[in-house]
mmCIF file of C-alpha atoms in Angstrom:
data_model
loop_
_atom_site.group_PDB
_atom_site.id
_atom_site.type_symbol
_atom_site.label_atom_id
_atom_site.label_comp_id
_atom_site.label_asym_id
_atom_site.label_seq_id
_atom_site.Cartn_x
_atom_site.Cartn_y
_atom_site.Cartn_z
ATOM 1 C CA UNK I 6 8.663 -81.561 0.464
ATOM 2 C CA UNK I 7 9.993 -84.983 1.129
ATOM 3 C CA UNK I 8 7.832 -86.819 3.791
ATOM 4 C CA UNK I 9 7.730 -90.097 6.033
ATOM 5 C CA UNK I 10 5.149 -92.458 4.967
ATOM 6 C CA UNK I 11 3.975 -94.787 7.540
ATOM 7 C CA UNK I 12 1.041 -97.493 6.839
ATOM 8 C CA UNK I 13 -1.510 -98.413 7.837
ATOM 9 C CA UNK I 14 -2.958 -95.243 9.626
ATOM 10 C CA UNK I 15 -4.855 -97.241 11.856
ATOM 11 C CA UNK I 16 -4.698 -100.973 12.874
ATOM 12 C CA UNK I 17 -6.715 -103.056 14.975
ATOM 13 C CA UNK I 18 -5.569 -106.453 16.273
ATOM 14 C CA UNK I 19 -6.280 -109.102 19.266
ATOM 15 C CA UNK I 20 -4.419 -109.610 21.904
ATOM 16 C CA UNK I 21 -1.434 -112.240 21.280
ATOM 17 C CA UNK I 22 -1.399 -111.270 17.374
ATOM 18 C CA UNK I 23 1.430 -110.295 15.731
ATOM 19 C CA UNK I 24 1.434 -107.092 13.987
ATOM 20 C CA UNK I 25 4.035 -105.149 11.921
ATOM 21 C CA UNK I 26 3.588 -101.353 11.327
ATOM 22 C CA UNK I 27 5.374 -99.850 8.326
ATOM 23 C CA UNK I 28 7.261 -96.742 7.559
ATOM 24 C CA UNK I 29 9.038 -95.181 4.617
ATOM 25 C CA UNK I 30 11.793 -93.474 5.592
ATOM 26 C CA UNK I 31 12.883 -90.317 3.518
ATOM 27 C CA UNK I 32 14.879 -91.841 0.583
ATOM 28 C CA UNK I 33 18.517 -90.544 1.680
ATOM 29 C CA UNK I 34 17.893 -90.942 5.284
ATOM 30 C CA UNK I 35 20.103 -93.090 7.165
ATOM 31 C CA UNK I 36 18.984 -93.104 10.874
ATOM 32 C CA UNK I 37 15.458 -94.508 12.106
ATOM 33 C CA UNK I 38 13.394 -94.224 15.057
ATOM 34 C CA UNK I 39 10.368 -95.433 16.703
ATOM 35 C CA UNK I 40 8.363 -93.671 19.348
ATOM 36 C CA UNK I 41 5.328 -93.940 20.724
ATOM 37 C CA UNK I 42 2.369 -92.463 22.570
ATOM 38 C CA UNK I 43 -0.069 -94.522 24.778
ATOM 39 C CA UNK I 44 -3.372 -91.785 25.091
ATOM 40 C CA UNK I 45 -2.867 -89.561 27.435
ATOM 41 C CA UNK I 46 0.953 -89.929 28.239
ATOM 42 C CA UNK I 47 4.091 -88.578 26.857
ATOM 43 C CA UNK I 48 5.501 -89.460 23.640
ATOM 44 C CA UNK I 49 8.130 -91.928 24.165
ATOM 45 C CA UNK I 50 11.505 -93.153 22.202
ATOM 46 C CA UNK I 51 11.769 -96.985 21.749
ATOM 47 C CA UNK I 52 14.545 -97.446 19.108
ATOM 48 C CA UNK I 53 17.026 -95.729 16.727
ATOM 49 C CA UNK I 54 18.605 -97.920 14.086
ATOM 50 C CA UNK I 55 21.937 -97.447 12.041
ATOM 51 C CA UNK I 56 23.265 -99.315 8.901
ATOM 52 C CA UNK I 57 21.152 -102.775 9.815
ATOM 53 C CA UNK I 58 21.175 -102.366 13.449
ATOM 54 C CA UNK I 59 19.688 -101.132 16.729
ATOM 55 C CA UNK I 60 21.781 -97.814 17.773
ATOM 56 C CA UNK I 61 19.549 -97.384 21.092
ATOM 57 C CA UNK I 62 17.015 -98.953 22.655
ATOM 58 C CA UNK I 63 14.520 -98.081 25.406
ATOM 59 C CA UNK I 64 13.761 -100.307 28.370
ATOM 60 C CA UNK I 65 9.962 -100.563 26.843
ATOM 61 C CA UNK I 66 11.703 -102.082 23.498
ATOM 62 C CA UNK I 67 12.009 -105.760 24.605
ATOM 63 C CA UNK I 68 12.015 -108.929 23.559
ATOM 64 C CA UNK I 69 8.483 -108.667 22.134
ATOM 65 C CA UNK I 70 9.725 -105.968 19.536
ATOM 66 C CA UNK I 71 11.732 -105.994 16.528
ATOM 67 C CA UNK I 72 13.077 -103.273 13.952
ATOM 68 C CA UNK I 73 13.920 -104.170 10.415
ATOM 69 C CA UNK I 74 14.715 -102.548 7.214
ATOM 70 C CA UNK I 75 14.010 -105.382 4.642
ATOM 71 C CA UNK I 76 14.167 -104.118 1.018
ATOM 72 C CA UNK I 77 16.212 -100.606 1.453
ATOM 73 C CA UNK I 78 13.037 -98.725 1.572
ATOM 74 C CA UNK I 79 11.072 -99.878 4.183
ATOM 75 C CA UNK I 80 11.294 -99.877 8.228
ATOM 76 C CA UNK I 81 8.786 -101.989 9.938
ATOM 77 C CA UNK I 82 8.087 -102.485 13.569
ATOM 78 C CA UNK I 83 7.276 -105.450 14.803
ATOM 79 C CA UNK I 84 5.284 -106.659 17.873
ATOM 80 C CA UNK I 85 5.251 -110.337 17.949
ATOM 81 C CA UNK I 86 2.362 -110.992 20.839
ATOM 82 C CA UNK I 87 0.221 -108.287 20.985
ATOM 83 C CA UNK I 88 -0.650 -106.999 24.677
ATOM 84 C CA UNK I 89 -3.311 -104.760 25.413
ATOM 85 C CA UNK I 90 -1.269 -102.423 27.001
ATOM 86 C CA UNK I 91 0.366 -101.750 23.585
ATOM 87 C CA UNK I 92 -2.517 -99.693 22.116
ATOM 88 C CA UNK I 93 -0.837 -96.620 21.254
ATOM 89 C CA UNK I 94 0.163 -94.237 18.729
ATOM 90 C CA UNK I 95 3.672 -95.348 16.710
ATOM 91 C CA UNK I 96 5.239 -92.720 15.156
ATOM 92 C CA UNK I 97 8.526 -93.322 12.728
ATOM 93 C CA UNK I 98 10.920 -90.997 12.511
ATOM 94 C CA UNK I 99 14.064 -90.569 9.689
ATOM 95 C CA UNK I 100 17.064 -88.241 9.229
ATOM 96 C CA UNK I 101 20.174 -88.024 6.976
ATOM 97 C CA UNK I 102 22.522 -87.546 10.167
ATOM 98 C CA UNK I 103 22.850 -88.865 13.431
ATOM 99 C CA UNK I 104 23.075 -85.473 15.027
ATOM 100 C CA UNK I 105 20.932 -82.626 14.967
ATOM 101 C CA UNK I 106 17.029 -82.905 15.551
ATOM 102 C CA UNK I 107 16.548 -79.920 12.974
ATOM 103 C CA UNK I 108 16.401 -82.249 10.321
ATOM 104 C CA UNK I 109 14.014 -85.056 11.887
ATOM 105 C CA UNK I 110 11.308 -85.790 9.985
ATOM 106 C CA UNK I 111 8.712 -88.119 11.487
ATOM 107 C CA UNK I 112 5.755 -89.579 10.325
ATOM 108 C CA UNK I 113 1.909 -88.865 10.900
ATOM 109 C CA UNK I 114 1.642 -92.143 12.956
ATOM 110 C CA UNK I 115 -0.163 -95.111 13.225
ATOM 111 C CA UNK I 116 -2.797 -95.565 15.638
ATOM 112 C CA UNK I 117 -2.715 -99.285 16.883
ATOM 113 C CA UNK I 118 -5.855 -100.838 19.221
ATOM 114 C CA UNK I 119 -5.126 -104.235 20.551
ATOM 115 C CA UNK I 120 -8.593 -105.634 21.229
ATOM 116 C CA UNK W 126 15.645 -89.201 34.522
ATOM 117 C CA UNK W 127 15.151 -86.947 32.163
ATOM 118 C CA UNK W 128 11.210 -85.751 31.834
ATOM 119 C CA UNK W 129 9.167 -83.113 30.771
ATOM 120 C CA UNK W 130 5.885 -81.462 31.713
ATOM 121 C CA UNK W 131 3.461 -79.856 29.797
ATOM 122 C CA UNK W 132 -0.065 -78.295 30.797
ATOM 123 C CA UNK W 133 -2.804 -80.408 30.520
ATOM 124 C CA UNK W 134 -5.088 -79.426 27.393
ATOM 125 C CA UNK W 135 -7.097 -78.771 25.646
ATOM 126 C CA UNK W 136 -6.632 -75.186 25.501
ATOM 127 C CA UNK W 137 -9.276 -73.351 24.320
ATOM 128 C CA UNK W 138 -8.800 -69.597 22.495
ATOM 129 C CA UNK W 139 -10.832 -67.447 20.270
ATOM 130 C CA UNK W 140 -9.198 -66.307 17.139
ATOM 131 C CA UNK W 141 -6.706 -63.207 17.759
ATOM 132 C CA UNK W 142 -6.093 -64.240 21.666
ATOM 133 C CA UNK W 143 -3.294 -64.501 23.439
ATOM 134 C CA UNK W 144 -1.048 -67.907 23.711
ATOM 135 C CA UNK W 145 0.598 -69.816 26.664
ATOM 136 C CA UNK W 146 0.871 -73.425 26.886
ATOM 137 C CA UNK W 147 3.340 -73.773 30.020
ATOM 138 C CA UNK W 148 6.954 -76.416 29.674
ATOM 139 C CA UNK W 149 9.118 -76.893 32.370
ATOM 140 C CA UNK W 150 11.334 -79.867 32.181
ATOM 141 C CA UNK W 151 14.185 -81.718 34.095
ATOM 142 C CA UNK W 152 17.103 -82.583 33.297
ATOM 143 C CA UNK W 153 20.668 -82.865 34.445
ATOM 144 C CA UNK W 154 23.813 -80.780 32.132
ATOM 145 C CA UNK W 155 22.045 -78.993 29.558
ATOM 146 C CA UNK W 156 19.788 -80.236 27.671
ATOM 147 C CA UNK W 157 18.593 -78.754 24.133
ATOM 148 C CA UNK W 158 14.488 -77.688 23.995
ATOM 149 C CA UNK W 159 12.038 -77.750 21.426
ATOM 150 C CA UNK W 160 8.700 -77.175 20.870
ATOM 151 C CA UNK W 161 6.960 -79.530 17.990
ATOM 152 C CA UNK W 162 3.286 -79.347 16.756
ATOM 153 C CA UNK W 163 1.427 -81.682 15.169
ATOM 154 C CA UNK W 164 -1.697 -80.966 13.095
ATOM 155 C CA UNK W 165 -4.213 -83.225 12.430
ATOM 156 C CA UNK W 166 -2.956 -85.778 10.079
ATOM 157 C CA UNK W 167 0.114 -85.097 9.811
ATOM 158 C CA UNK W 168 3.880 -85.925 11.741
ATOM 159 C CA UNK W 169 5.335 -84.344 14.191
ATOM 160 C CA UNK W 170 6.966 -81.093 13.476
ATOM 161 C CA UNK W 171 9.308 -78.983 14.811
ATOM 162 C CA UNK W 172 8.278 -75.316 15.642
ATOM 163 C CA UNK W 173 11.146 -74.177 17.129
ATOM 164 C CA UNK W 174 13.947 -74.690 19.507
ATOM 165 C CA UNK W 175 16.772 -73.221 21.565
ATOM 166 C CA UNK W 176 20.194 -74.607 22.480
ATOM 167 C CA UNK W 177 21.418 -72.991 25.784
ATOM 168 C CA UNK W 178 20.069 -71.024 28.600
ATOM 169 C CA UNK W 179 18.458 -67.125 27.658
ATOM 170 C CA UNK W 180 18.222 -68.828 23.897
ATOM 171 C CA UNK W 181 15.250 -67.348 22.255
ATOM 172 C CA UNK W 182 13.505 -69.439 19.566
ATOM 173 C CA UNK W 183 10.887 -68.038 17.322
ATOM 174 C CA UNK W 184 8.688 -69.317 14.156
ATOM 175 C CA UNK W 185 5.316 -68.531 12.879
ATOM 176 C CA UNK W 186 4.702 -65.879 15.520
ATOM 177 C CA UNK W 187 5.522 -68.345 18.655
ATOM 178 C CA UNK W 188 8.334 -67.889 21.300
ATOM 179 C CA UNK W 189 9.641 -69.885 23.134
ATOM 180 C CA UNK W 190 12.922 -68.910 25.686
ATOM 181 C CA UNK W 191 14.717 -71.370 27.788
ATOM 182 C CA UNK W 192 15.077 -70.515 31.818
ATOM 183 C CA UNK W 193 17.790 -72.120 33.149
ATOM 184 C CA UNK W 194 16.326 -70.481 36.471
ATOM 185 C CA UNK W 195 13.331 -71.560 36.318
ATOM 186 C CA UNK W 196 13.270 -74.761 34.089
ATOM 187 C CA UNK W 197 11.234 -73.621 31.508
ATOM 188 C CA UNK W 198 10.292 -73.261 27.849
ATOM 189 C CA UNK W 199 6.920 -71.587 27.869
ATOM 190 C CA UNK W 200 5.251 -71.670 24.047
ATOM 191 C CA UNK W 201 3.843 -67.944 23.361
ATOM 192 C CA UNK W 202 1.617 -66.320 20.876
ATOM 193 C CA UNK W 203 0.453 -62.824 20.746
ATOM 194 C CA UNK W 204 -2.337 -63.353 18.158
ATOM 195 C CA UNK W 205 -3.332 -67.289 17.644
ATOM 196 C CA UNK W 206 -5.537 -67.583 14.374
ATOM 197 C CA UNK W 207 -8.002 -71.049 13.417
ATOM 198 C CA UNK W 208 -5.093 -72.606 11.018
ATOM 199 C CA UNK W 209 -2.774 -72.600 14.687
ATOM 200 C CA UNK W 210 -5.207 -75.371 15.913
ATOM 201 C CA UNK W 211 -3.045 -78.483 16.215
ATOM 202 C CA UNK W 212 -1.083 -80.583 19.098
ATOM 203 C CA UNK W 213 1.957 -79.124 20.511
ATOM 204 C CA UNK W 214 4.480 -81.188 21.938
ATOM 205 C CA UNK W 215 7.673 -79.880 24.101
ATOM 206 C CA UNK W 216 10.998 -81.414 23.636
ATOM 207 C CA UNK W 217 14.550 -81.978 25.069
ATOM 208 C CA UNK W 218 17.715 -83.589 23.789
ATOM 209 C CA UNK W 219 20.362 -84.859 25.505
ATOM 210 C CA UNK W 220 23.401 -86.698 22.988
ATOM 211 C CA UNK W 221 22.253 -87.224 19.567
ATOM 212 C CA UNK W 222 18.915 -87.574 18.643
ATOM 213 C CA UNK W 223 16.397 -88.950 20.835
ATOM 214 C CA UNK W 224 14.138 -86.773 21.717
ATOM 215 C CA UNK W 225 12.307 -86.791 25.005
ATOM 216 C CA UNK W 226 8.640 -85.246 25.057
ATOM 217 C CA UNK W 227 6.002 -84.271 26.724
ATOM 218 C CA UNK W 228 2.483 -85.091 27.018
ATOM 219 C CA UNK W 229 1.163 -83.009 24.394
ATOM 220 C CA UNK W 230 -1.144 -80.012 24.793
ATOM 221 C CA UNK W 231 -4.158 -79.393 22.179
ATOM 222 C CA UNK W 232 -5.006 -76.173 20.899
ATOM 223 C CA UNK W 233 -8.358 -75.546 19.405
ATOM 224 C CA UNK W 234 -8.408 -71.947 18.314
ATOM 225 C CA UNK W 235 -12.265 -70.783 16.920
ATOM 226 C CA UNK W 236 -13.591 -68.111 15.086
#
């Protein structure tokens, strides 16, 4: 069965680091998402992204992030100053459609710890 | 604005018990509900779901049905076995897709 990838599975960094967290979106997939969970809270959306741009955005996703699909492949997240309070768990997310959740396949996450 | 609430975990069942982890959620209109699990190592998947009110959703053995009344999607399982052991997340959409969750709730099933 067709998965999403996402690398590394964990990642440590220092506070005011940059740090980009990868993801390989199913290979027909057009729509993208990034959500997150800080430990102990609710899983939360912070962007969908649609032919080379940013669909939605939540009010965490702010000028400190940035979405990107590079090379047609991957979709990387990027924090450019690393706050503490951005330790959480990033999940990617892909489907072929921009409508129905059936078919939204996310990935197993990576676990970020800003030191 | 929209939210959900799930029961605080972990729950902890012997193989062969019976299953509740509790969902209520709120939202204004009418919102779509799923249940996703996780298990370890893995992405989030989805279990089941259910589109409008009295909507029964079923996989695997779990139930879920959506209370318009009451606000609810409450995750049941007659018989939970070891393999069941995972993180289950509850779910609505409103529009397209982003999803808004819960919490999380951990099962740990043992032998």
């Amino acid at each position: 069965e067709p998965e999403v990838t996402q690398t590394p599975s964990h990642q440590v960094t220092q506070m005011g680091q940059e740090v980009i967290l990868r993801c390989v979106p199913i290979s027909n997939h057009l729509y993208f998402y990034w959500y997150r969970q800080i430990l102990g809270q609710k899983v939360e959306f912070l962007v969908s992204f649609y032919n080379n741009e940013i669909s939605e955005k939540s009010e965490i996703f702010d000028d400190q992030f940035s979405v990107e699909r590079p090379d047609g492949s991957n979709f990387t997240l990027k924090i450019r100053s690393t706050k503490l309070e951005d330790s959480a768990m990033y999940f990617c997310a892909s489907t072929a459609t921009g409508t129905g959740v059936e078919k939204l396949f996310f990935g197993s996450g990576t676990q970020l710890s800003v030191l | 604005g929209d939210s959900v609430t799930q029961m605080e975990g972990p729950v902890t069942l012997s193989e062969e018990a019976f299953l509740t982890i509790n969902c209520t959620y709120t939202a204004t209109g009418y919102p779509s509900l799923f249940w996703y699990v996780q298990y370890p190592g893995e992405g989030l998947q989805l279990l089941l779901k259910a589109t409008k009110a009295d909507d029964k959703g079923s996989n695997k053995g779990f139930e879920a049905t959506y209370r318009k009344e009451t606000t609810s999607f409450h995750l049941e399982k007659g018989s939970v076995q070891v393999s069941d052991s995972a993180v289950y997340f509850c779910a609505l959409l409103k529009g397209y897709s982003t999803l808004t969750f819960g919490k999380g709730t951990m099962l740990l099933v043992s032998p």
